Coordinates of C-alpha atoms and ligand atoms in Angstrom, one line a residue:
X1 CA 21.1 -18.7 1.8
X2 CA 21.3 -16.1 4.6
X3 CA 18.6 -17.9 6.7
X4 CA 17.5 -21.4 7.5
X5 CA 14.0 -20.2 8.5
X6 CA 11.8 -22.9 6.9
X7 CA 8.8 -20.5 6.4
X8 CA 11.0 -18.0 4.6
X9 CA 12.6 -20.6 2.4
X10 CA 9.2 -22.0 1.5
X11 CA 8.0 -18.6 0.5
X12 CA 11.1 -17.9 -1.6
X13 CA 10.8 -21.3 -3.3
X14 CA 7.1 -20.7 -4.1
X15 CA 8.0 -17.2 -5.5
X16 CA 10.9 -18.5 -7.5
X17 CA 8.9 -21.4 -9.0
X18 CA 6.1 -19.2 -10.1
X19 CA 8.0 -16.0 -11.2
X20 CA 10.8 -18.0 -12.9
X21 CA 13.6 -15.4 -12.6
X22 CA 17.0 -15.9 -14.3
X23 CA 18.8 -14.9 -11.1
X24 CA 18.0 -14.6 -7.5
X25 CA 19.8 -12.1 -5.3
X26 CA 19.4 -11.8 -1.5
X27 CA 19.7 -8.2 -0.4
X28 CA 21.9 -8.1 2.7
X29 CA 21.7 -4.4 3.2
X30 CA 25.4 -3.7 2.8
X31 CA 26.5 -0.4 1.3
X32 CA 28.7 -2.2 -1.2
X33 CA 25.8 -4.3 -2.5
X34 CA 23.4 -1.3 -2.8
X35 CA 26.0 0.8 -4.5
X36 CA 26.6 -1.8 -7.1
X37 CA 22.9 -2.1 -7.7
X38 CA 22.6 1.6 -8.2
X39 CA 25.6 1.6 -10.5
X40 CA 23.9 -1.2 -12.6
X41 CA 20.6 0.8 -12.7
X42 CA 22.5 3.9 -13.9
X43 CA 24.4 1.9 -16.6
X44 CA 21.0 0.6 -17.8
X45 CA 19.5 4.0 -17.9
X46 CA 16.9 3.2 -15.3
X47 CA 18.3 5.8 -12.9
X48 CA 20.2 9.0 -13.5
X49 CA 23.0 9.9 -11.0
X50 CA 22.7 13.5 -10.0
X51 CA 25.3 16.2 -9.5
X52 CA 27.9 14.6 -7.0
X53 CA 28.7 18.0 -5.5
X54 CA 25.2 19.5 -5.1
X55 CA 23.3 16.3 -4.5
X56 CA 25.8 13.6 -3.4
X57 CA 24.4 10.0 -3.5
X58 CA 21.1 11.2 -5.2
X59 CA 19.4 9.7 -8.2
X60 CA 16.6 10.7 -10.6
X61 CA 13.9 8.3 -11.7
X62 CA 10.9 8.5 -14.0
X63 CA 8.0 6.1 -13.9
X64 CA 5.8 5.0 -16.8
X65 CA 3.4 7.8 -17.8
X66 CA 0.4 5.7 -16.7
X67 CA 1.9 4.9 -13.3
X68 CA 2.2 8.1 -11.2
X69 CA 0.1 7.6 -8.1
X70 CA -1.7 5.0 -5.9
X71 CA -4.6 3.3 -7.8
X72 CA -7.5 2.9 -5.4
X73 CA -9.7 1.3 -7.9
X74 CA -7.1 -1.5 -8.4
X75 CA -6.5 -2.0 -4.7
X76 CA -8.2 -5.0 -3.1
X77 CA -8.7 -6.4 0.4
X78 CA -9.2 -10.2 -0.1
X79 CA -10.8 -11.4 3.1
X80 CA -12.7 -14.7 3.2
X81 CA -16.0 -12.9 3.1
X82 CA -16.9 -9.5 1.4
X83 CA -18.4 -8.4 4.7
X84 CA -14.9 -8.6 6.4
X85 CA -13.5 -6.1 3.9
X86 CA -16.5 -3.8 4.3
X87 CA -18.3 -1.5 2.0
X88 CA -15.3 0.9 1.4
X89 CA -12.8 -1.7 0.0
X90 CA -12.7 -3.5 -3.3
X91 CA -13.0 -7.2 -2.6
X92 CA -12.6 -10.5 -4.4
X93 CA -12.7 -14.0 -2.9
X94 CA -9.1 -15.0 -2.0
X95 CA -9.2 -18.1 -4.3
X96 CA -10.3 -16.1 -7.2
X97 CA -7.8 -13.4 -6.7
X98 CA -4.9 -15.9 -6.1
X99 CA -5.9 -17.6 -9.4
X100 CA -6.0 -14.3 -11.3
X101 CA -2.6 -13.1 -9.9
X102 CA -0.9 -16.4 -10.3
X103 CA -1.7 -16.4 -14.0
X104 CA -0.1 -12.9 -14.2
X105 CA 2.9 -13.7 -12.1
X106 CA 3.6 -16.9 -14.0
X107 CA 7.0 -16.5 -15.6
X108 CA 6.9 -12.7 -15.0
X109 CA 10.6 -12.5 -14.1
X110 CA 11.9 -14.6 -16.9
X111 CA 15.0 -12.9 -18.2
X112 CA 15.1 -10.8 -15.0
X113 CA 16.7 -10.9 -11.6
X114 CA 14.5 -11.4 -8.5
X115 CA 15.7 -9.4 -5.5
X116 CA 14.7 -10.7 -2.0
X117 CA 14.4 -7.8 0.4
X118 CA 13.9 -8.7 4.1
X119 CA 12.9 -5.6 6.0
X120 CA 11.8 -4.4 9.4
X121 CA 9.0 -1.8 9.9
X122 CA 10.1 -0.2 13.2
X123 CA 13.5 -0.5 15.0
X124 CA 15.2 -3.9 15.5
X125 CA 14.2 -5.3 18.9
X126 CA 11.1 -3.2 19.5
X127 CA 7.9 -4.9 20.5
X128 CA 6.1 -2.6 18.0
X129 CA 8.2 -3.9 15.0
X130 CA 7.1 -6.2 12.2
X131 CA 9.1 -8.0 9.6
X132 CA 8.3 -8.3 5.9
X133 CA 10.0 -10.0 3.0
X134 CA 9.5 -8.4 -0.4
X135 CA 10.5 -10.1 -3.7
X136 CA 10.7 -7.7 -6.6
X137 CA 12.2 -7.4 -10.0
X138 CA 12.8 -3.6 -9.6
X139 CA 16.1 -2.1 -8.5
X140 CA 14.2 1.1 -7.8
X141 CA 12.1 -0.7 -5.3
X142 CA 15.2 -2.2 -3.5
X143 CA 16.9 1.2 -3.3
X144 CA 13.7 2.9 -2.1
X145 CA 13.0 0.2 0.5
X146 CA 16.6 0.8 1.8
X147 CA 15.7 4.4 2.5
X148 CA 12.1 3.8 3.8
X149 CA 12.7 0.7 6.0
X150 CA 15.5 -1.2 7.7
X151 CA 16.5 -3.8 5.2
X152 CA 18.8 -6.9 4.9
X153 CA 20.3 -9.3 7.4
X154 CA 19.1 -7.3 10.4
X155 CA 15.5 -8.2 9.4
X156 CA 16.3 -11.9 9.1
X157 CA 18.0 -11.7 12.6
X158 CA 14.9 -10.0 14.0
X159 CA 12.7 -12.7 12.6
X160 CA 14.9 -15.6 13.8
X161 CA 15.1 -19.1 12.4
X162 CA 11.8 -20.5 13.6
X163 CA 9.1 -17.8 13.3
X164 CA 6.5 -17.5 10.6
X165 CA 5.5 -14.0 11.8
X166 CA 6.4 -12.0 8.7
X167 CA 4.5 -10.5 5.8
X168 CA 5.0 -12.2 2.4
X169 CA 5.3 -9.4 -0.1
X170 CA 5.1 -10.2 -3.9
X171 CA 6.0 -7.5 -6.4
X172 CA 6.7 -7.6 -10.1
X173 CA 6.6 -4.6 -12.5
X174 CA 5.6 -7.3 -15.1
X175 CA 4.5 -5.4 -18.2
X176 CA 3.4 -2.2 -16.4
X177 CA 0.0 -2.9 -17.9
X178 CA -2.4 -0.5 -16.2
X179 CA -5.4 -2.8 -17.1
X180 CA -3.9 -5.7 -15.2
X181 CA -2.5 -3.7 -12.3
X182 CA -3.3 -5.1 -8.9
X183 CA -2.4 -4.0 -5.4
X184 CA -3.9 -6.8 -3.3
X185 CA -3.9 -7.8 0.4
X186 CA -4.8 -11.1 2.0
X187 CA -4.9 -10.1 5.7
X188 CA -5.6 -13.6 7.0
X189 CA -2.6 -14.9 5.1
X190 CA -0.3 -12.0 6.0
X191 CA 0.3 -11.6 2.3
X192 CA 0.5 -8.7 -0.2
X193 CA 0.6 -9.1 -4.0
X194 CA 1.4 -6.2 -6.3
X195 CA 1.8 -6.3 -10.0
X196 CA 2.2 -4.1 -13.1
X197 CA 3.2 -0.9 -11.2
X198 CA 6.6 0.7 -10.4
X199 CA 5.3 3.6 -8.4
X200 CA 5.8 4.4 -4.7
X201 CA 2.9 3.4 -2.5
X202 CA 1.9 0.6 -5.0
X203 CA 5.3 -1.1 -4.8
X204 CA 7.2 -0.1 -1.6
X205 CA 5.1 -2.7 0.1
X206 CA 6.3 -1.9 3.6
X207 CA 4.5 1.4 3.5
X208 CA 0.8 1.7 2.8
X209 CA 0.3 -2.1 2.1
X210 CA 2.0 -3.5 5.2
X211 CA 2.2 -0.6 7.7
X212 CA -1.4 0.4 7.2
X213 CA -3.6 -2.2 5.4
X214 CA -2.1 -5.4 6.9
X215 CA -1.1 -3.7 10.1
X216 CA -4.5 -2.2 10.8
X217 CA -5.9 -5.8 10.6
X218 CA -3.1 -7.1 12.9
X219 CA -3.8 -4.1 15.2
X220 CA -7.5 -5.1 15.4
X221 CA -6.6 -8.7 16.4
X222 CA -3.7 -7.8 18.7
X223 CA -5.1 -4.7 20.4
X224 CA -3.3 -1.7 18.8
X225 CA -3.7 0.9 16.1
X226 CA -2.0 1.4 12.7
X227 CA -2.7 5.0 11.5
X228 CA -2.0 7.4 8.6
X229 CA -0.5 9.9 11.0
X230 CA 2.5 12.1 11.5
X231 CA 4.0 12.2 15.0
X232 CA 5.7 15.4 16.3
X233 CA 7.2 16.6 19.5
X234 CA 6.4 20.2 20.4
X235 CA 9.0 21.7 22.7
X236 CA 8.0 24.9 24.7
X237 CA 10.5 27.6 25.7
X238 CA 11.0 25.8 29.1
X239 CA 12.2 22.7 27.2
X240 CA 9.1 20.5 27.9
X241 CA 8.1 18.3 25.0
X242 CA 4.5 17.2 24.2
X243 CA 3.8 14.6 21.5
X244 CA 1.0 15.0 19.0
X245 CA -0.1 12.6 16.3
X246 CA -2.2 13.9 13.3
X247 CA -4.1 12.2 10.6
X248 CA -4.6 14.2 7.3
X249 CA -5.4 12.6 4.0
X250 CA -2.7 12.2 1.4
X251 CA -1.1 15.5 0.2
X252 CA -2.9 17.5 3.0
X253 CA 0.1 18.6 5.0
X254 CA 1.5 15.8 7.2
X255 CA 5.1 16.1 6.2
X256 CA 4.9 19.9 6.4
X257 CA 3.4 19.9 9.9
X258 CA 5.8 17.2 11.1
X259 CA 8.8 19.4 10.2
X260 CA 7.3 22.8 11.1
X261 CA 9.6 25.8 11.7
X262 CA 8.2 28.3 14.2
X263 CA 7.5 31.8 13.0
X264 CA 9.9 34.5 14.2
X265 CA 7.7 35.6 17.0
X266 CA 7.6 32.1 18.5
X267 CA 11.2 31.3 18.0
X268 CA 11.7 29.8 21.4
X269 CA 9.5 26.8 20.4
X270 CA 10.8 23.9 18.5
X271 CA 9.1 21.0 16.6
X272 CA 10.8 17.6 16.5
X273 CA 9.8 15.1 13.8
X274 CA 9.1 11.5 14.9
X275 CA 7.2 10.6 11.7
X276 CA 5.5 12.1 8.7
X277 CA 3.1 9.5 7.4
X278 CA 2.5 6.5 9.6
X279 CA 2.0 5.9 13.3
X280 CA 1.7 2.6 15.2
X281 CA 0.0 3.2 18.5
X282 CA -0.3 1.0 21.6
X283 CA -1.8 1.4 25.0
X284 CA 1.0 1.6 27.6
X285 CA 1.1 0.2 31.1
X286 CA 0.9 3.8 32.3
X287 CA -2.6 4.4 30.9
X288 CA -1.4 6.5 28.0
X289 CA -1.1 5.8 24.3
X290 CA 2.4 5.3 22.9
X291 CA 3.4 5.8 19.3
X292 CA 6.2 4.8 17.0
X293 CA 7.0 5.7 13.4
X294 CA 7.6 2.3 11.7
X295 CA 9.3 4.0 8.7
X296 CA 13.0 5.0 8.3
X297 CA 12.6 7.7 5.7
X298 CA 10.2 10.2 4.0
X299 CA 8.4 9.6 0.7
X300 CA 7.4 13.2 0.4
X301 CA 5.5 15.3 -2.1
X302 CA 8.1 17.4 -4.0
X303 CA 6.0 20.3 -5.5
X304 CA 6.0 23.4 -3.3
X305 CA 8.7 22.0 -1.0
X306 CA 11.1 25.0 -0.6
X307 CA 13.2 27.0 1.8
X308 CA 10.1 29.0 2.5
X309 CA 7.5 26.2 3.0
X310 CA 9.5 23.3 4.4
X311 CA 13.3 23.9 4.8
X312 CA 13.7 20.8 6.9
X313 CA 12.2 18.5 4.2
X314 CA 14.4 20.3 1.6
X315 CA 17.5 19.8 3.7
X316 CA 16.6 16.1 4.1
X317 CA 16.8 15.7 0.3
X318 CA 20.3 17.1 -0.2
X319 CA 22.0 13.7 -0.1
X320 CA 21.2 10.0 -0.6
X321 CA 17.8 10.8 -2.0
X322 CA 15.8 9.4 -4.9
X323 CA 13.7 11.8 -6.8
X324 CA 10.7 10.4 -8.7
X325 CA 8.9 12.3 -11.6
X326 CA 10.3 15.7 -10.9
X327 CA 11.9 18.0 -13.5
X328 CA 15.4 17.1 -14.6
X329 CA 17.9 19.8 -15.5
X330 CA 20.6 18.2 -17.7
X331 CA 22.7 21.3 -17.7
X332 CA 24.0 20.6 -14.2
X333 CA 22.4 17.2 -13.4
X334 CA 20.0 18.7 -10.8
X335 CA 16.3 18.6 -10.2
X336 CA 13.5 21.2 -9.9
X337 CA 9.8 21.3 -9.3
X338 CA 7.0 23.8 -9.3
X339 CA 7.3 25.9 -6.1
X340 CA 11.0 25.1 -5.6
X341 CA 13.6 27.7 -4.7
X342 CA 15.1 29.6 -7.6
X343 CA 14.2 30.1 -11.2
X344 CA 13.0 27.2 -13.3
X345 CA 15.9 25.9 -15.5
X346 CA 15.8 27.3 -19.1
X347 CA 16.2 24.0 -20.9
X348 CA 15.0 21.0 -19.0
X349 CA 13.4 17.6 -19.3
X350 CA 9.9 17.2 -17.7
X351 CA 8.6 14.2 -15.8
X352 CA 7.3 12.8 -19.0
X353 CA 10.8 12.8 -20.5
X354 CA 10.0 15.6 -22.9
X355 CA 11.9 18.9 -23.5
X356 CA 10.6 21.6 -21.2
X357 CA 11.1 25.4 -20.9
X358 CA 9.8 27.9 -18.4
X359 CA 7.1 29.0 -20.8
X360 CA 5.8 25.5 -21.4
X361 CA 2.1 25.1 -20.7
X362 CA 2.4 21.9 -18.7
X363 CA 4.0 21.4 -15.3
X364 CA 7.6 20.3 -15.3
X365 CA 7.2 18.0 -12.3
X366 CA 4.1 15.8 -11.9
X367 CA 1.9 17.1 -9.1
X368 CA 2.5 13.9 -7.2
X369 CA 6.2 13.8 -7.8
X370 CA 8.1 12.7 -4.7
X371 CA 11.5 12.5 -2.9
X372 CA 12.6 9.4 -1.0
X373 CA 14.9 10.8 1.8
X374 CA 16.5 9.1 4.8
X375 CA 15.0 10.2 8.1
X376 CA 18.4 10.7 9.6
X377 CA 19.0 13.6 7.1
X378 CA 16.3 15.6 8.7
X379 CA 17.7 18.5 10.8
X380 CA 14.8 18.3 13.2
X381 CA 14.6 14.5 13.6
X382 CA 13.5 13.7 17.1
X383 CA 16.0 12.2 19.5
X384 CA 13.2 9.7 20.2
X385 CA 12.9 8.6 16.6
X386 CA 14.5 5.2 17.3
X387 CA 13.2 4.8 20.8
X388 CA 11.8 1.2 20.8
X389 CA 9.1 2.2 23.3
X390 CA 7.9 5.2 21.2
X391 CA 6.6 8.5 22.6
X392 CA 3.5 9.2 24.8
X393 CA 0.7 11.0 23.0
X394 CA -0.9 14.1 24.5
X395 CA -3.1 14.9 21.6
X396 CA -4.5 13.3 18.4
X397 CA -5.5 15.7 15.6
X398 CA -7.7 15.1 12.6
X399 CA -7.9 17.4 9.6
X400 CA -8.4 17.7 5.9
X401 CA -9.0 20.2 3.0
X402 CA -12.4 21.8 3.6
X403 CA -13.0 25.2 1.8
X404 CA -16.0 26.0 3.9
X405 CA -17.5 23.8 6.7
X406 CA -14.7 23.0 9.2
X407 CA -13.3 25.8 11.4
X408 CA -9.6 26.3 11.9
X409 CA -9.6 24.2 15.0
X410 CA -12.0 22.6 17.5
X411 CA -11.7 20.0 20.3
X412 CA -13.8 16.9 20.9
X413 CA -16.0 16.8 24.1
X414 CA -14.5 13.4 25.0
X415 CA -12.9 10.3 23.4
X416 CA -16.1 8.9 21.9
X417 CA -17.0 12.3 20.3
X418 CA -13.4 12.4 19.0
X419 CA -13.8 9.0 17.4
X420 CA -17.0 10.3 15.8
X421 CA -15.0 13.4 14.5
X422 CA -12.4 11.0 13.0
X423 CA -15.0 8.8 11.5
X424 CA -16.9 11.7 9.8
X425 CA -13.8 13.5 8.4
X426 CA -14.0 14.7 4.8
X427 CA -11.4 16.2 2.4
X428 CA -11.0 17.3 -1.2
X429 CA -9.1 14.7 -3.2
X430 CA -5.5 15.3 -4.3
X431 CA -3.0 14.1 -6.9
X432 CA -1.7 11.4 -4.5
X433 CA -4.2 9.0 -6.0
X434 CA -5.3 8.5 -9.6
X435 CA -8.6 10.1 -10.4
X436 CA -10.3 13.5 -10.1
X437 CA -8.7 16.2 -7.9
X438 CA -10.6 18.6 -5.6
X439 CA -13.7 16.5 -5.0
X440 CA -14.9 16.4 -1.4
X441 CA -15.2 12.9 -0.2
X442 CA -15.6 11.3 3.3
X443 CA -12.2 10.0 4.4
X444 CA -12.5 8.6 8.0
X445 CA -9.3 9.0 10.0
X446 CA -7.6 9.7 6.6
X447 CA -7.7 5.9 6.3
X448 CA -10.4 5.4 3.6
X449 CA -7.8 4.0 1.1
X450 CA -5.8 2.2 3.8
X451 CA -8.0 0.3 6.2
X452 CA -7.5 -3.5 5.8
X453 CA -10.8 -4.6 7.2
X454 CA -14.4 -3.4 7.6
X455 CA -14.3 0.3 8.6
X456 CA -17.4 -0.1 10.8
X457 CA -15.3 -2.6 12.9
X458 CA -12.4 -0.1 12.7
X459 CA -14.6 2.6 14.4
X460 CA -15.5 0.0 17.0
X461 CA -11.9 -0.8 17.6
X462 CA -11.1 3.0 18.2
X463 CA -14.0 3.2 20.7
X464 CA -12.7 0.1 22.5
X465 CA -9.2 1.5 22.6
X466 CA -10.4 4.6 24.5
X467 CA -11.9 2.3 27.2
X468 CA -8.5 0.6 27.7
X469 CA -6.5 3.7 28.5
X470 CA -7.0 5.7 31.7
X471 CA -5.3 8.8 30.2
X472 CA -6.2 8.9 26.6
X473 CA -4.9 11.9 24.5
X474 CA -7.4 14.7 23.8
X475 CA -8.8 14.8 20.3
X476 CA -8.9 17.8 18.0
X477 CA -9.8 18.7 14.4
X478 CA -8.0 21.3 12.3
X479 CA -8.5 22.8 8.8
X480 CA -5.7 24.9 7.3
X481 CA -7.6 25.1 4.0
X482 CA -10.6 27.3 4.8
X483 CA -11.2 29.8 1.9
X484 CA -12.8 33.2 1.7
X485 CA -15.4 34.1 -0.9
X486 CA -12.7 34.8 -3.4
X487 CA -11.2 31.4 -3.0
X488 CA -8.2 32.6 -1.1
X489 CA -6.9 30.6 1.9
X490 CA -7.9 32.5 5.1
X491 CA -5.1 31.0 7.2
X492 CA -1.4 31.4 6.4
X493 CA -0.6 27.8 7.2
X494 CA 2.8 26.1 7.3
X495 CA 5.0 27.6 10.2
X496 CA 2.0 29.6 11.5
X497 CA 0.2 26.3 12.2
X498 CA 2.3 26.3 15.4
X499 CA -0.1 28.9 16.8
X500 CA -2.9 26.3 16.6
X501 CA -0.6 23.6 18.0
X502 CA 0.1 25.8 21.0
X503 CA -3.6 26.2 21.7
X504 CA -4.0 22.4 21.5
X505 CA -1.1 21.8 23.9
X506 CA -2.5 24.5 26.3
X507 CA -5.8 22.6 26.3
X508 CA -4.1 19.3 27.1
X509 CA -2.4 21.1 30.0
X510 CA -5.7 22.6 31.2
X511 CA -4.2 26.0 30.9
X512 CA -7.0 27.7 29.0
X513 CA -10.8 27.5 28.8
X514 CA -12.8 26.8 25.6
X515 CA -16.3 27.7 24.4
X516 CA -18.8 24.9 23.8
X517 CA -20.4 24.9 20.3
X518 CA -22.6 22.4 18.5
X519 CA -19.7 20.7 16.9
X520 CA -17.2 20.8 19.8
X521 CA -15.0 23.1 21.9
X522 CA -13.8 26.3 20.2
X523 CA -10.9 28.5 21.2
X524 CA -11.7 31.8 23.0
X525 CA -10.9 34.7 20.6
X526 CA -7.6 35.7 22.4
X527 CA -6.3 32.2 23.0
X528 CA -4.8 31.8 19.6
X529 CA -1.8 34.0 19.3
X530 CA -2.0 36.0 16.0
X531 CA 0.6 38.6 16.8
X532 CA 2.5 39.6 13.7
X533 CA 0.0 38.0 11.4
X534 CA -1.9 40.0 8.8
X535 CA -5.3 38.7 10.0
X536 CA -8.2 40.9 11.0
X537 CA -10.5 40.0 13.9
X538 CA -13.2 39.6 11.3
X539 CA -11.1 37.0 9.4
X540 CA -10.3 35.2 12.7
X541 CA -14.0 35.1 13.5
X542 CA -14.7 33.7 10.0
X543 CA -12.0 31.0 10.6
X544 CA -13.6 29.9 13.8
X545 CA -17.2 30.2 12.6
X546 CA -19.6 27.3 12.8
X547 CA -22.3 27.7 10.2
X548 CA -25.2 25.4 11.4
X549 CA -26.9 25.2 8.0
X550 CA -23.6 24.1 6.4
X551 CA -23.1 21.5 9.1
X552 CA -26.7 20.2 8.9
X553 CA -26.0 19.7 5.1
X554 CA -22.8 18.0 5.9
X555 CA -24.5 15.7 8.4
X556 CA -26.7 14.5 5.6
X557 CA -23.6 13.4 3.8
X558 CA -22.2 11.8 7.0
X559 CA -25.5 9.9 7.6
X560 CA -25.5 8.6 4.0
X561 CA -21.9 7.5 4.3
X562 CA -22.4 5.8 7.7
X563 CA -25.5 4.0 6.4
X564 CA -23.3 1.9 4.2
X565 CA -21.9 0.1 7.2
X566 CA -25.3 -1.4 8.1
X567 CA -25.0 -3.6 11.2
X568 CA -21.3 -3.0 11.4
X569 CA -21.8 0.7 12.4
X570 CA -21.3 1.0 16.2
X571 CA -24.4 2.3 18.0
X572 CA -22.2 4.9 19.5
X573 CA -21.6 6.5 16.1
X574 CA -25.3 6.6 15.4
X575 CA -25.8 8.2 18.8
X576 CA -23.2 10.8 18.1
X577 CA -24.9 11.7 14.8
X578 CA -28.2 12.3 16.6
X579 CA -26.6 14.3 19.3
X580 CA -24.8 16.5 16.8
X581 CA -28.1 17.1 14.9
X582 CA -29.9 18.1 18.0
X583 CA -27.1 20.5 19.1
X584 CA -27.1 22.0 15.6
X585 CA -30.9 22.5 15.7
X586 CA -30.8 24.2 19.1
Ligands
GTP601 P1 1.3 12.3 1.7 O1 2.7 12.1 1.7 O2 0.6 12.1 0.4 O3 0.6 11.5 2.8 O4 1.0 13.9 2.0 P2 1.2 14.8 3.3 O5 0.0 14.8 4.1 O6 2.5 14.6 4.0 O7 1.2 16.3 2.6 P3 2.4 17.4 2.5 O8 2.9 17.9 3.8 O9 3.4 16.8 1.5 O10 1.6 18.6 1.8 C1 0.9 18.4 0.6 C2 0.6 19.8 0.0 O11 -0.1 20.6 0.9 C3 1.9 20.5 -0.4 O12 1.7 21.1 -1.7 C4 1.9 21.6 0.6 O13 2.6 22.8 0.1 C5 0.5 21.9 1.0 N1 0.4 22.3 2.4 C6 0.9 21.7 3.5 N2 0.7 22.4 4.6 C7 -0.1 23.5 4.2 C8 -0.7 24.5 5.0 O14 -0.6 24.7 6.2 N3 -1.5 25.4 4.2 C9 -1.6 25.3 2.9 N4 -2.3 26.2 2.2 N5 -1.0 24.3 2.2 C10 -0.3 23.4 2.8
SPV602 C1 0.0 8.9 0.3 O1 -0.5 8.8 -0.8 O2 -0.6 9.0 1.4 C2 1.5 8.8 0.4 C3 2.2 8.4 -0.9 O3 2.1 8.9 1.4 S1 2.1 6.7 -1.2 O4 3.3 6.0 -0.6 O5 2.2 6.6 -2.7 O6 0.9 6.1 -0.7
MN603 MN1 0.5 9.4 3.1

C-alpha cells in the first residue's frame, strides 16, 4: 500500500469489494512499470507497437466500433435536484444512478486486474492543482493517463496522508455495451463513474470529467473558472509575450491555434503553447486573471494534422505517442490518416480493422481518430507550461464554426457584453461527439457538454468573476469558418489566423481604434494585415460583414435557448439580448 490516507484506502476497499478484480495493481508512475504494462498489452494484442525507428515508444490502438467519441446522451450530472444540473444536462437522482451503476459494476472486474491510478491535474505543489484517483481495468487508460496527467506516487504525495480532497474516479470497460454505457458525475460527492466505454474523453477521467465537469462545479464554489480553452503566448518581434485563452467547441481548431506557425511575412512573431484544450483560471492579487493548463499532454484530432496544417502537433507525435483509430500500415508498422503527409499506403488496415486501399470508398482513419502525445514533445511548448502560478491573460476569445452569421473577428464592448457573447455562441457539430455532424447548435463558452452545474448559474459566475478583477482580459469572438456562396471557406485559417491574433493584441494594447457595430467592435479595414494573402477587398468586406437580418434571426434562436434557464438566467443576459435587438433594429 503506497499510502496510509484513510480516505483513499476506504475508496479502494469499496471499489475492490464491488468490482471484485482478480488482482489489484497500484500504478507508481515508474518507467519500468509502465513499460511492462505496455509489453503485456502488446503481447495480448490490445496494442500494436509501432516502428521503433520512425516512431519510437509509440503504440497503435483500436476501440470497439461502437465506441469512437464522447456520448453526450449517456453523460449525466447527478446533483441532488434536477434544477442544480440545469436544463442542458442529463440528470438522474444520485441514489437512483448509484443503484443503477452499482448493479453494472458488481463483479465487472472478475478475471481482470484493477489498476489504481493516482494523478494530479496541474503541476505538483501548485495552488491550482487537483488530485484524482482512477480505478480502471484498461491498460490503455493507464498508459494514456500517464501521457495526459501526472500520475503515480507524486499524486499521493501531493494529496498527503490526511486529506479527503481528491476526486474518486471509477472506470470499467465492462462489456463495452453501448446500451449500458454511462459517463456520470456526482459533483457534491466529488465522484465520477464511467462504464462500458474504452474511448478517450469517456474514460480518461482527468480530462473532460474532472478538469471540466467536476472542476467547473468546484470553481463555482471556490471562486475560479474551469474552461474548454486553449492557452497561448503570442510573442511580438520585440520579444514581448501576451497570453490569450480561447474557447472553441470540440474539433473547431483549439489545438491548431495553440500551436500556430506564423506565415512567412510575419516570421518575427512566435506562438508558445501553454495548453490546447483546458484552462483553469483564477483571479490574481494583481487584478488580472491567471490561467494554467491542468493537462500534461495533447489528445488531439489526427485527421488533417500535417506538416502543412500543424507541424508542431505532428512533431509532438513522433515519439512516446498512442494513436487511436487511425489507419495502420502493416508494411512498415506506421500510421496514416486522411490529410496526413505523403501518399496513403497501398495496403493498409483501417480503423475498423478491415483491409483498406487508397481506392476504398470509406475513410481509413475515423474522423475523430486521435493521438495522445506528451506536451514536452511539442517544439513550441511554452517555458511557462509548468509555472505553478500560470500566465496572466490579456484576451479571451470565443469562436465556432459558423458558415454565415459571425464575422471573422469582433470585440465585446465590455466584460458583461463579452459574457453574453460567450453565452450565446453557436457552432456546427463535429465528429468529436456521437450523433449528427454539421448541425448548428448553441454551445455557450464551448461548454455545453462540459458544464457540471446549471448553465444559468455558470453565466452568473462569469459575470461575478468580472466584478472581482480590476484588469480583466478583453473579450473577442472569431470565426475561421465563414463560407462564400459556393461553400468555400473565405478565410485561409491555420497560420494566417495570426493576423487576427495580432489585431486582438493591438486592441489589448490600445494601439488601434475599432468601429462600433450592432454586435460589437469591428476592425478597421486596414488594421488586419492581409499582405501576401490572396484575398480581395471585397472578400475581406464579406468576412467582416454584419448582416442584421441574419443576426435578428439568430437572436430568435438565442432567446429560445436562454428561455430554457427560467429563473436561473441572469437579468444581465436578458438585458444584453434586448440591447442587441435594439442595436440591430437601428
Ligand atoms: P478537440 O480536441 O476536439 O477539443 O478539438 P480542437 O478544438 O482542438 O480542434 P483541432 O485544432 O484539432 O481542429 C479540428 C479540425 O478543424 C481539424 O480537422 C483542423 O484541420 C480544422 N481546423 C483547425 N483550424 C482551422 C482553421 O483555421 N481553418 C479551417 N478551415 N479549419 C481548421
Ligand atoms: C473534445 O471532444 O473536446 C476532446 C476530445 O477534446 S475528448 O477527450 O474525447 O473529449
Ligand atoms: Mn476538447
